[in-house]
C-alpha cells in the first residue's frame, strides 16, 4: 500500500537553529498538509498546499515557518529559528483530490528543541 | 476555541466487550466526520467516516453514529480486541482541512 514517508524520524536541534523536515507524499496525490501534535495534546493543522502554493495556514504557521515542494516528489517544512515550544511531532499528509475527505499521514518527525 | 472535543482522555475495556468512544462538536456547518486511530510512533490512520446526511455508518466491527441535533458522534467497536488499543481521534472536515479532537486512549485488556 502506498505510504507517506517522513525523514528524519527524530531530530534534536538547538534553540534558534533552522530545521527542515522532509516528506515524500504518495506519488499521484495533489494536496499536501503539515500537522503537528505537542505531546499529550490534539493534532493541530499547520498548512495546506496545492498547485505549488499555500491554500490555507493556521495561526500557528507564522513567519518562522515555510513550506516548499522543491521537486516532483518532496514536500518540506522549514522552521527558520526554532523555539522550545516548537518541540512536537510533525505529521505530513497527502490526498489525491479535493473530494477525498481522509488523508494519508506519515509516521511523523519528532522534533526536540533544546 | 475547541470545535471538536473528546472529553474522555482514556477508556479501558475488557476484550470481547463493546468500546464506545465519544466526540462532541460545536460547528453545525461541519459536513463530514472521521475517526482516526494512532499507535505510538506512527501517524494517524483513517478508520471510518460519516457524512452529516447520515446517522450511521458501519464497517465490520466499527460503527460510527451521528446525532446532529446533539452535535455528537460516537464510535462503537464490537467486539473489542487487544490490537484495538491505541489513541482514537475524532476529526471534522472543514474547508479542506481536518480539525481534530484531543484523542481518547483506548486500552483493551485480555
Short mmCIF file of C-alpha atoms in Angstrom, two decimals:
data_model
loop_
_atom_site.label_atom_id
_atom_site.label_comp_id
_atom_site.label_asym_id
_atom_site.label_seq_id
_atom_site.Cartn_x
_atom_site.Cartn_y
_atom_site.Cartn_z
CA UNK A 1 0.00 0.00 0.00
CA UNK A 2 1.34 3.48 -0.86
CA UNK A 3 2.84 5.40 2.05
CA UNK A 4 3.74 8.93 3.02
CA UNK A 5 7.38 8.88 4.11
CA UNK A 6 8.87 11.33 6.56
CA UNK A 7 12.51 11.88 7.46
CA UNK A 8 14.12 12.07 9.91
CA UNK A 9 12.04 10.20 12.45
CA UNK A 10 13.64 12.20 15.27
CA UNK A 11 15.51 15.48 15.14
CA UNK A 12 17.16 17.27 18.04
CA UNK A 13 18.12 20.88 17.47
CA UNK A 14 19.35 23.82 19.47
CA UNK A 15 17.04 26.74 20.05
CA UNK A 16 17.47 29.34 17.31
CA UNK A 17 18.65 26.86 14.71
CA UNK A 18 16.91 26.20 11.43
CA UNK A 19 15.38 22.78 10.75
CA UNK A 20 13.95 21.22 7.64
CA UNK A 21 11.51 18.36 7.95
CA UNK A 22 11.11 16.26 4.85
CA UNK A 23 8.19 14.36 3.43
CA UNK A 24 7.61 12.26 0.34
CA UNK A 25 3.85 12.20 -0.30
CA UNK A 26 2.10 9.46 -2.25
CA UNK A 27 3.12 9.92 -5.86
CA UNK A 28 -0.22 10.73 -7.50
CA UNK A 29 -1.52 12.89 -4.67
CA UNK A 30 -2.06 16.57 -5.30
CA UNK A 31 -2.89 18.04 -1.88
CA UNK A 32 -0.32 18.23 0.88
CA UNK A 33 -0.52 19.12 4.54
CA UNK A 34 1.52 19.58 7.68
CA UNK A 35 0.03 18.97 11.10
CA UNK A 36 1.69 18.88 14.48
CA UNK A 37 0.97 17.35 17.84
CA UNK A 38 2.51 18.71 21.01
CA UNK A 39 2.91 15.87 23.48
CA UNK A 40 -0.40 14.92 25.04
CA UNK A 41 -2.41 17.45 23.05
CA UNK A 42 -4.57 17.31 19.95
CA UNK A 43 -3.31 17.23 16.40
CA UNK A 44 -3.23 20.81 15.05
CA UNK A 45 -3.43 21.90 11.44
CA UNK A 46 -0.48 23.96 10.23
CA UNK A 47 -0.74 24.41 6.47
CA UNK A 48 -2.23 23.04 3.28
CA UNK A 49 -0.51 23.19 -0.11
CA UNK A 50 -1.86 22.69 -3.61
CA UNK A 51 -0.64 23.60 -7.07
CA UNK A 52 2.67 24.86 -5.70
CA UNK A 53 1.18 27.35 -3.33
CA UNK A 54 -0.21 27.56 0.18
CA UNK A 55 -4.00 27.07 0.21
CA UNK A 56 -4.54 27.78 3.88
CA UNK A 57 -2.46 28.23 7.01
CA UNK A 58 -3.26 28.36 10.70
CA UNK A 59 -2.26 30.98 13.22
CA UNK A 60 0.49 28.62 14.35
CA UNK A 61 2.11 28.89 10.92
CA UNK A 62 3.80 32.25 11.40
CA UNK A 63 6.72 33.84 9.56
CA UNK A 64 9.14 31.35 11.08
CA UNK A 65 7.53 28.55 9.07
CA UNK A 66 7.69 27.91 5.35
CA UNK A 67 6.85 25.03 3.03
CA UNK A 68 8.24 24.06 -0.30
CA UNK A 69 7.85 21.42 -2.95
CA UNK A 70 11.32 21.68 -4.48
CA UNK A 71 10.83 18.87 -6.98
CA UNK A 72 8.13 16.43 -8.05
CA UNK A 73 8.39 14.23 -5.00
CA UNK A 74 9.47 16.07 -1.85
CA UNK A 75 7.44 18.37 0.39
CA UNK A 76 9.37 20.18 3.11
CA UNK A 77 8.58 22.18 6.23
CA UNK A 78 11.22 24.66 7.34
CA UNK A 79 11.34 26.32 10.71
CA UNK A 80 13.74 29.24 10.49
CA UNK A 81 14.64 29.87 14.12
CA UNK A 82 13.34 27.13 16.38
CA UNK A 83 11.87 27.83 19.81
CA UNK A 84 11.43 25.46 22.71
CA UNK A 85 7.68 25.44 22.10
CA UNK A 86 8.21 24.08 18.59
CA UNK A 87 9.03 20.71 20.16
CA UNK A 88 6.33 18.39 18.85
CA UNK A 89 5.54 15.56 16.46
CA UNK A 90 5.17 16.92 12.95
CA UNK A 91 2.99 14.92 10.55
CA UNK A 92 2.91 15.27 6.82
CA UNK A 93 -0.23 14.15 4.98
CA UNK A 94 -1.45 13.98 1.42
CA UNK A 95 -4.56 13.21 -0.57
CA UNK A 96 -5.39 12.74 -4.21
CA UNK A 97 -8.27 15.04 -4.91
CA UNK A 98 -10.50 17.64 -3.38
CA UNK A 99 -13.42 15.22 -2.94
CA UNK A 100 -11.39 12.93 -0.69
CA UNK A 101 -12.02 13.58 2.98
CA UNK A 102 -9.46 11.30 4.55
CA UNK A 103 -5.78 11.91 4.23
CA UNK A 104 -2.87 9.51 4.38
CA UNK A 105 -0.49 10.55 7.15
CA UNK A 106 3.20 9.81 7.50
CA UNK A 107 4.57 8.40 10.72
CA UNK A 108 5.89 11.77 11.79
CA UNK A 109 9.10 13.53 12.78
CA UNK A 110 9.66 14.09 16.47
CA UNK A 111 11.32 17.49 16.81
CA UNK A 112 13.04 18.24 20.09
CA UNK A 113 14.33 21.78 20.61
CA UNK A 114 16.85 22.10 23.44
CA UNK B 1 -11.90 27.69 20.94
CA UNK B 2 -12.07 23.93 20.58
CA UNK B 3 -14.52 22.96 17.89
CA UNK B 4 -14.10 19.20 18.29
CA UNK B 5 -13.93 17.77 21.78
CA UNK B 6 -13.25 14.33 23.15
CA UNK B 7 -13.88 14.65 26.85
CA UNK B 8 -12.60 11.25 27.89
CA UNK B 9 -8.80 11.07 27.73
CA UNK B 10 -8.81 7.34 28.34
CA UNK B 11 -11.04 4.28 28.27
CA UNK B 12 -10.36 0.75 29.46
CA UNK B 13 -12.44 -2.17 28.18
CA UNK B 14 -12.32 -5.93 28.53
CA UNK B 15 -11.58 -7.97 25.42
CA UNK B 16 -14.78 -9.05 23.68
CA UNK B 17 -16.87 -6.22 25.11
CA UNK B 18 -18.02 -3.07 23.38
CA UNK B 19 -15.88 0.08 23.29
CA UNK B 20 -17.73 3.37 22.91
CA UNK B 21 -15.71 6.48 22.16
CA UNK B 22 -17.48 9.83 22.19
CA UNK B 23 -16.95 13.12 20.43
CA UNK B 24 -18.78 16.45 20.55
CA UNK B 25 -18.54 19.34 18.16
CA UNK B 26 -19.70 22.93 18.15
CA UNK B 27 -19.89 23.91 14.49
CA UNK B 28 -23.13 22.83 12.84
CA UNK B 29 -21.59 23.56 9.43
CA UNK B 30 -19.27 20.55 9.56
CA UNK B 31 -20.38 18.19 6.81
CA UNK B 32 -18.09 15.21 7.27
CA UNK B 33 -16.61 13.45 10.26
CA UNK B 34 -13.82 10.93 10.52
CA UNK B 35 -12.22 8.70 13.11
CA UNK B 36 -8.51 8.11 13.06
CA UNK B 37 -6.53 5.56 15.04
CA UNK B 38 -2.99 6.24 16.18
CA UNK B 39 -0.39 3.86 17.55
CA UNK B 40 2.71 5.24 19.33
CA UNK B 41 5.44 6.44 16.95
CA UNK B 42 3.09 6.19 13.98
CA UNK B 43 0.92 8.68 12.13
CA UNK B 44 -2.86 8.67 12.41
CA UNK B 45 -4.54 6.10 10.17
CA UNK B 46 -8.03 6.53 8.80
CA UNK B 47 -10.59 4.23 10.36
CA UNK B 48 -14.13 5.19 9.39
CA UNK B 49 -16.10 8.25 8.36
CA UNK B 50 -19.64 9.55 8.17
CA UNK B 51 -21.35 12.24 6.16
CA UNK B 52 -23.58 14.68 8.00
CA UNK B 53 -26.56 13.50 5.96
CA UNK B 54 -26.33 10.06 7.55
CA UNK B 55 -26.78 8.93 11.12
CA UNK B 56 -24.89 5.66 11.00
CA UNK B 57 -22.05 4.06 9.09
CA UNK B 58 -20.80 0.55 9.71
CA UNK B 59 -17.60 -1.18 8.65
CA UNK B 60 -17.01 -4.59 10.16
CA UNK B 61 -16.50 -4.24 13.91
CA UNK B 62 -16.61 -0.44 13.70
CA UNK B 63 -19.77 1.68 13.65
CA UNK B 64 -19.98 5.43 13.81
CA UNK B 65 -23.20 7.12 14.94
CA UNK B 66 -24.00 10.76 14.33
CA UNK B 67 -26.57 12.77 16.28
CA UNK B 68 -26.72 16.13 14.55
CA UNK B 69 -29.22 17.69 16.91
CA UNK B 70 -26.91 16.95 19.83
CA UNK B 71 -23.76 17.68 17.80
CA UNK B 72 -22.41 14.36 18.98
CA UNK B 73 -20.82 11.37 17.36
CA UNK B 74 -19.63 8.09 18.73
CA UNK B 75 -17.50 5.20 17.59
CA UNK B 76 -18.53 1.70 18.64
CA UNK B 77 -16.09 -1.17 18.43
CA UNK B 78 -17.56 -4.60 18.99
CA UNK B 79 -16.12 -6.97 19.92
CA UNK B 80 -13.07 -5.13 21.19
CA UNK B 81 -9.69 -6.78 20.67
CA UNK B 82 -6.31 -6.13 22.33
CA UNK B 83 -4.99 -4.90 18.96
CA UNK B 84 -7.54 -2.09 19.11
CA UNK B 85 -5.53 -0.50 21.93
CA UNK B 86 -4.48 2.89 20.54
CA UNK B 87 -5.38 6.57 20.65
CA UNK B 88 -8.56 7.37 18.72
CA UNK B 89 -9.04 10.83 17.26
CA UNK B 90 -12.33 12.25 16.14
CA UNK B 91 -11.98 14.79 13.31
CA UNK B 92 -14.28 17.12 11.40
CA UNK B 93 -13.67 18.18 7.83
CA UNK B 94 -13.90 21.90 7.16
CA UNK B 95 -12.77 23.79 4.09
CA UNK B 96 -10.14 21.29 3.06
CA UNK B 97 -8.61 20.68 6.47
CA UNK B 98 -9.24 18.31 9.34
CA UNK B 99 -9.97 19.62 12.81
CA UNK B 100 -9.07 17.05 15.44
CA UNK B 101 -10.23 16.38 18.95
CA UNK B 102 -7.77 15.69 21.77
CA UNK B 103 -7.95 11.95 21.39
CA UNK B 104 -9.07 9.10 23.64
CA UNK B 105 -6.61 6.39 24.59
CA UNK B 106 -8.34 3.02 24.42
CA UNK B 107 -6.90 0.10 26.32
CA UNK B 108 -8.40 -3.32 25.63
CA UNK B 109 -7.41 -5.83 28.29
CA UNK B 110 -7.26 -9.58 27.59
#
